Coordinates of C-alpha atoms in Angstrom, one line a residue:
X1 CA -11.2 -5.1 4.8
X2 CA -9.6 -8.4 6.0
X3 CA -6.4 -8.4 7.7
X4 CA -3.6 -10.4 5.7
X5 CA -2.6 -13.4 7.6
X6 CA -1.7 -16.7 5.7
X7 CA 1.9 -16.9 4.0
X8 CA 2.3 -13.2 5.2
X9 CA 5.2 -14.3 8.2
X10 CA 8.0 -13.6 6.3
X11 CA 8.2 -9.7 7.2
X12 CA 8.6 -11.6 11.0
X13 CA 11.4 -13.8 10.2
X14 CA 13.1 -11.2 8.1
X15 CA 12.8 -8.2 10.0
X16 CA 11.3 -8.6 13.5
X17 CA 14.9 -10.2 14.8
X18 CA 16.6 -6.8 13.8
X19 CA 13.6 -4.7 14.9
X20 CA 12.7 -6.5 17.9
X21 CA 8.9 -6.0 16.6
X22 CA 6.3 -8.4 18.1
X23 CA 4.0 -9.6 15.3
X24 CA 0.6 -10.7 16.4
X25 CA -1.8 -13.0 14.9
X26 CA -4.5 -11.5 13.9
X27 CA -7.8 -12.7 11.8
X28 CA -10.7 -10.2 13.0
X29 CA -12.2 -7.1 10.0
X30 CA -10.9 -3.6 11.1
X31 CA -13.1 -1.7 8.7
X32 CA -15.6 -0.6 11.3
X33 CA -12.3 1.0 13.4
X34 CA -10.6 2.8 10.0
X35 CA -14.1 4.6 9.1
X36 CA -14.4 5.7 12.8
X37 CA -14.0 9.2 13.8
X38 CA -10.7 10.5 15.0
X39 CA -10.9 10.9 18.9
X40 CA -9.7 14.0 20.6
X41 CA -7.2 12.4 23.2
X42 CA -3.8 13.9 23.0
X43 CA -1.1 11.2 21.2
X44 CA 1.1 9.5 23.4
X45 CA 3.6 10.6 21.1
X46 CA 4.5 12.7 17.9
X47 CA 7.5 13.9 15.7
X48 CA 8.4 16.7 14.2
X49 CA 8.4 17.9 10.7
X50 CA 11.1 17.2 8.8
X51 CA 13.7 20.7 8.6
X52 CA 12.7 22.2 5.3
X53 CA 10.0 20.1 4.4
X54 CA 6.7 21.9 3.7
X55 CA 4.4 18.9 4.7
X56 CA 1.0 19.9 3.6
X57 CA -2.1 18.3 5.6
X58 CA -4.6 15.8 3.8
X59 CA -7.9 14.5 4.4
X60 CA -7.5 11.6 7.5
X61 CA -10.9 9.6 5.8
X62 CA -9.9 6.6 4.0
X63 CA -9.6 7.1 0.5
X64 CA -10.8 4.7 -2.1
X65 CA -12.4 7.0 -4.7
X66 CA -10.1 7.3 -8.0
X67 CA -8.6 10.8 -9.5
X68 CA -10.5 9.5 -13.1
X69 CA -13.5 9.4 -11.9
X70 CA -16.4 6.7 -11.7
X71 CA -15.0 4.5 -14.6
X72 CA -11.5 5.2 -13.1
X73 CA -9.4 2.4 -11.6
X74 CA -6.5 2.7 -9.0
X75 CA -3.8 -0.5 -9.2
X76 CA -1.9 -0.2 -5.5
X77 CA 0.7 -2.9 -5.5
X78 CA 2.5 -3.7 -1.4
X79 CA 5.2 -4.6 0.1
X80 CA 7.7 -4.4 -1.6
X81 CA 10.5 -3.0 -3.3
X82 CA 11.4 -6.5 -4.6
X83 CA 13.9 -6.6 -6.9
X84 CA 12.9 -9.5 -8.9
X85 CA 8.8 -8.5 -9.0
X86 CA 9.0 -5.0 -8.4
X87 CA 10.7 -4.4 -12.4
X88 CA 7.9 -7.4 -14.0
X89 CA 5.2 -4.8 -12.6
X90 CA 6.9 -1.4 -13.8
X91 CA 7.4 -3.5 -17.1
X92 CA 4.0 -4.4 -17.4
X93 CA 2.2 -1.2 -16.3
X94 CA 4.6 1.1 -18.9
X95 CA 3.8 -1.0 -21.5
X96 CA 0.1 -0.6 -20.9
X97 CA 0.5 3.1 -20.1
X98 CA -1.1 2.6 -16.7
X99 CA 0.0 4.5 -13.8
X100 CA 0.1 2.9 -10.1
X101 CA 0.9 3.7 -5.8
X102 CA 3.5 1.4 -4.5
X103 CA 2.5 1.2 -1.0
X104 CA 6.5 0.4 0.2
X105 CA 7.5 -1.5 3.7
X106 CA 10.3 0.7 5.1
X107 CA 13.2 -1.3 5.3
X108 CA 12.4 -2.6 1.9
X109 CA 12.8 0.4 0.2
X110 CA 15.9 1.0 2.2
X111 CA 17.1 -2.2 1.1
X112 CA 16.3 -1.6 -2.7
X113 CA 16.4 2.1 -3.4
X114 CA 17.4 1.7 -6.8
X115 CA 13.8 -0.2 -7.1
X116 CA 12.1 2.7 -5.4
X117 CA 13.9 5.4 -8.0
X118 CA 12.9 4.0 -10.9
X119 CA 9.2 3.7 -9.6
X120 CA 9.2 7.4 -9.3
X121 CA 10.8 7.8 -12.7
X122 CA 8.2 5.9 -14.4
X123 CA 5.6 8.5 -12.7
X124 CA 4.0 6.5 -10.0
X125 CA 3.4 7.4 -6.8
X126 CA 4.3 6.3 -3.2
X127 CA 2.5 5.2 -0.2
X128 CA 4.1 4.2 3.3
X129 CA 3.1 0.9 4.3
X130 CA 4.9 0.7 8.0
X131 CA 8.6 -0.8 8.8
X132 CA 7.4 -3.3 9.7
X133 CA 4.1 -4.8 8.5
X134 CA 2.6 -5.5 11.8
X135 CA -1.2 -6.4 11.3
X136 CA -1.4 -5.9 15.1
X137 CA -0.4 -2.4 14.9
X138 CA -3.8 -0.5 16.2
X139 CA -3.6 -2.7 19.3
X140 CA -0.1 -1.1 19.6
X141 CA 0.6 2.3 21.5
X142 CA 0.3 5.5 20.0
X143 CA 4.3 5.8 20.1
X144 CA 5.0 2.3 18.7
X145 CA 2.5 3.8 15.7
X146 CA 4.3 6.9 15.2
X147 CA 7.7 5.1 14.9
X148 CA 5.9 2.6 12.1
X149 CA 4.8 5.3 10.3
X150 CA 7.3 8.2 10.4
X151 CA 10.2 6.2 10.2
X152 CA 9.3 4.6 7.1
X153 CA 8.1 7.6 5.5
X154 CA 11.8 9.0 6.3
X155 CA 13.0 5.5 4.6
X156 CA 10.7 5.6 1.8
X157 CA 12.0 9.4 0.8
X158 CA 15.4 8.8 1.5
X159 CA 15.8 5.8 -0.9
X160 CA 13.7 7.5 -3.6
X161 CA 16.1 10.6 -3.6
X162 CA 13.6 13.0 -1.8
X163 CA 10.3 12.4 -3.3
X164 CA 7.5 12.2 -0.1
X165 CA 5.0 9.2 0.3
X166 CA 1.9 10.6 -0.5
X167 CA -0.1 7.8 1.2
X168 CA -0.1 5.9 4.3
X169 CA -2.1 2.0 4.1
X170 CA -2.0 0.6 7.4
X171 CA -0.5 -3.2 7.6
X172 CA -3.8 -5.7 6.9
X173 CA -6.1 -2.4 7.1
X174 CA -5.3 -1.6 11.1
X175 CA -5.9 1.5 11.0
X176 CA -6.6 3.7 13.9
X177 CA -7.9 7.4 14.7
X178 CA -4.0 8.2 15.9
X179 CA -2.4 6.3 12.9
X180 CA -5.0 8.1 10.3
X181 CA -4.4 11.6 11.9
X182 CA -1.1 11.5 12.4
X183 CA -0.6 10.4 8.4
X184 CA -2.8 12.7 7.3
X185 CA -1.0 15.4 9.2
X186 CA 2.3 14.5 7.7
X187 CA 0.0 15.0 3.6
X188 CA 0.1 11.4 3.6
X189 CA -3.9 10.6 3.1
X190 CA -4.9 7.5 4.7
X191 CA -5.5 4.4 1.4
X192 CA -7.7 2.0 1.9
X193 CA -8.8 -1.1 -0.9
X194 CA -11.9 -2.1 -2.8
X195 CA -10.9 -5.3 -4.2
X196 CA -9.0 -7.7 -2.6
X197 CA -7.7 -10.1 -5.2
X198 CA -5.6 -12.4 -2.1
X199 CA -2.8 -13.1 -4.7
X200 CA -0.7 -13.2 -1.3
X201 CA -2.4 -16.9 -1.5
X202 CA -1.0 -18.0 -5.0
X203 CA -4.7 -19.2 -5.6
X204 CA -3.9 -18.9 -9.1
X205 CA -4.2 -16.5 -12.3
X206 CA -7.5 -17.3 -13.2
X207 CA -8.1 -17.1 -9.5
X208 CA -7.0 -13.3 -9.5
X209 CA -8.4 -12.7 -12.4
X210 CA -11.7 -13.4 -11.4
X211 CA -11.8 -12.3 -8.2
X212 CA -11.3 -8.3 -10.1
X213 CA -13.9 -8.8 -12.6
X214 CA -16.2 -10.1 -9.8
X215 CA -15.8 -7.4 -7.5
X216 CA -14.5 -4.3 -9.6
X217 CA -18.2 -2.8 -9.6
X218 CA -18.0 -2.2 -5.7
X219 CA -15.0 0.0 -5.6
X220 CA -12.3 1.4 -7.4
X221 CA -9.0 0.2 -5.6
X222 CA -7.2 -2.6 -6.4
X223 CA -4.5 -4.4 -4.1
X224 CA -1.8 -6.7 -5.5
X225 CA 1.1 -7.6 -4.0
X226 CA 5.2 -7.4 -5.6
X227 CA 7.0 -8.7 -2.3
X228 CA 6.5 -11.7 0.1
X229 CA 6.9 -14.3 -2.1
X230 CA 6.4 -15.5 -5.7
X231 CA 4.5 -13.2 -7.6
X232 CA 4.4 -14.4 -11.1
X233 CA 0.5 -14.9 -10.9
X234 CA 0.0 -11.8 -9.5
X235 CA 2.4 -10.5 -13.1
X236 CA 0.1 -12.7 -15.1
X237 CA -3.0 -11.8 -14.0
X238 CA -2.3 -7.9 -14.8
X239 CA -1.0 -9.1 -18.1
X240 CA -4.5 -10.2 -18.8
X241 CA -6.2 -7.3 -17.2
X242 CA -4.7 -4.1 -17.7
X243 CA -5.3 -4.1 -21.5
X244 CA -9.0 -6.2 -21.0
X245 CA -9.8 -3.0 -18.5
X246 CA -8.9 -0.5 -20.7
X247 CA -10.6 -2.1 -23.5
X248 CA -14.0 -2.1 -21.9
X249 CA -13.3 1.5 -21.1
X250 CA -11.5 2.4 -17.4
X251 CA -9.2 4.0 -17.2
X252 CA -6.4 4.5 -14.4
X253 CA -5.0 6.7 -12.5
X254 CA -4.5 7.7 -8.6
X255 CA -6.5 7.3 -5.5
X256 CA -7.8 11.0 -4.7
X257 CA -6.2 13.2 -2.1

């Protein structure tokens, strides 16, 4: 899994002044760190259970495997709420009768709850994608980790009227044993991604395109992007292959839990 770095600063200049996040630059694979085992080392800090919330534990391994099975596919589709993209993608993915996991930025989904309730109304599910989207975050303490994560999760569920995350995808795949624990602890099971199709980079529809029929047949989970810029080859591309997919016989569904 490569970290997200090019064109991906605008979370920084958006956010980080309001936040007072630090973003650092980061370019190095963390996939050998998220399939590591989780150490034994008390956390620097936790929080507690939300009052009245019956927060089920999941698995803390890095999902990729799809509900459907072998010939199933799993669309997850970060960073957003936008409110221009966001609508294209439900659009798209009703029409084609394909269900996704929004993996939401925190203050996004604050900012656009309206977004974030019609995802849930359409039948999709949630995932909780920091406040932030600092690709730096496992060099960060356990605390600054545990405010990423659990204050988005709170954002996510508030703006979608009370319906839980039931992912968490680190920013850029920096995962660590803390950040996968504590997740998984609060029934949110760690999402990782098969296929990387860098729309992020605008390298085109055919681009995208290509890049998923190239790579589908290592792994299941696909990663688009609604939010961080202009998206409209990233809406084209899955207008091309959401019905070619299903044509040749996937089908799609969730990441399993």
């Amino acid at each position: 899994m490569a970290r997200h770095s090019g064109g991906r600063g605008w979370y920084g200049r958006l956010i980080g002044a309001a936040l007072g996040v630090t973003m650092l630059a980061t370019g190095a694979s963390v996939w050998t760190a998220q399939a590591g085992d989780v150490d034994d080392a008390p956390p620097e800090a936790t929080a507690p259970a939300d009052p009245g919330q019956n927060v089920k534990p999941v698995s803390r391994t890095i999902a990729h495997a799809s509900e459907q099975g072998k010939r199933g596919i799993n669309i997850t589709i970060d960073d957003g709420p936008d409110p221009k993209w966001t609508p294209q993608m439900l659009d798209l993915l009703r029409q084609n009768g394909v269900k996704a996991t929004f993996c939401m930025v925190g203050t996004q989904a604050q900012a656009h709850p309206d977004v974030v309730k019609k995802v849930v109304a359409d039948g999709h599910r949630l995932c909780d994608h920091s406040i932030s989207h600092n690709t730096g975050m496992d060099k960060e303490s356990n605390a600054y980790q545990a405010k990423q994560i659990l204050d988005a999760e709170r954002m996510i569920t508030k703006a979608s009227g009370g319906v839980r995350p039931m992912y968490y995808r680190a920013p850029g795949g920096a995962f660590t044993p803390y950040s996968r624990k504590l997740a998984a602890d609060r029934g949110m099971r760690p999402l990782g991604w098969n296929v990387d199709t860098k729309d992020f980079e605008l390298p085109g529809t055919d681009a995208i395109v290509a890049t998923v029929e190239r790579e589908l047949p290592g792994g299941p989970t696909l990663l688009f992007h609604d939010a961080g810029g202009d998206r409209t080859q990233t809406v084209e591309a899955l207008r091309r292959l959401l019905p070619r997919l299903k044509a040749q016989g996937y089908t799609f569904g969730f990441p399993v839990r």
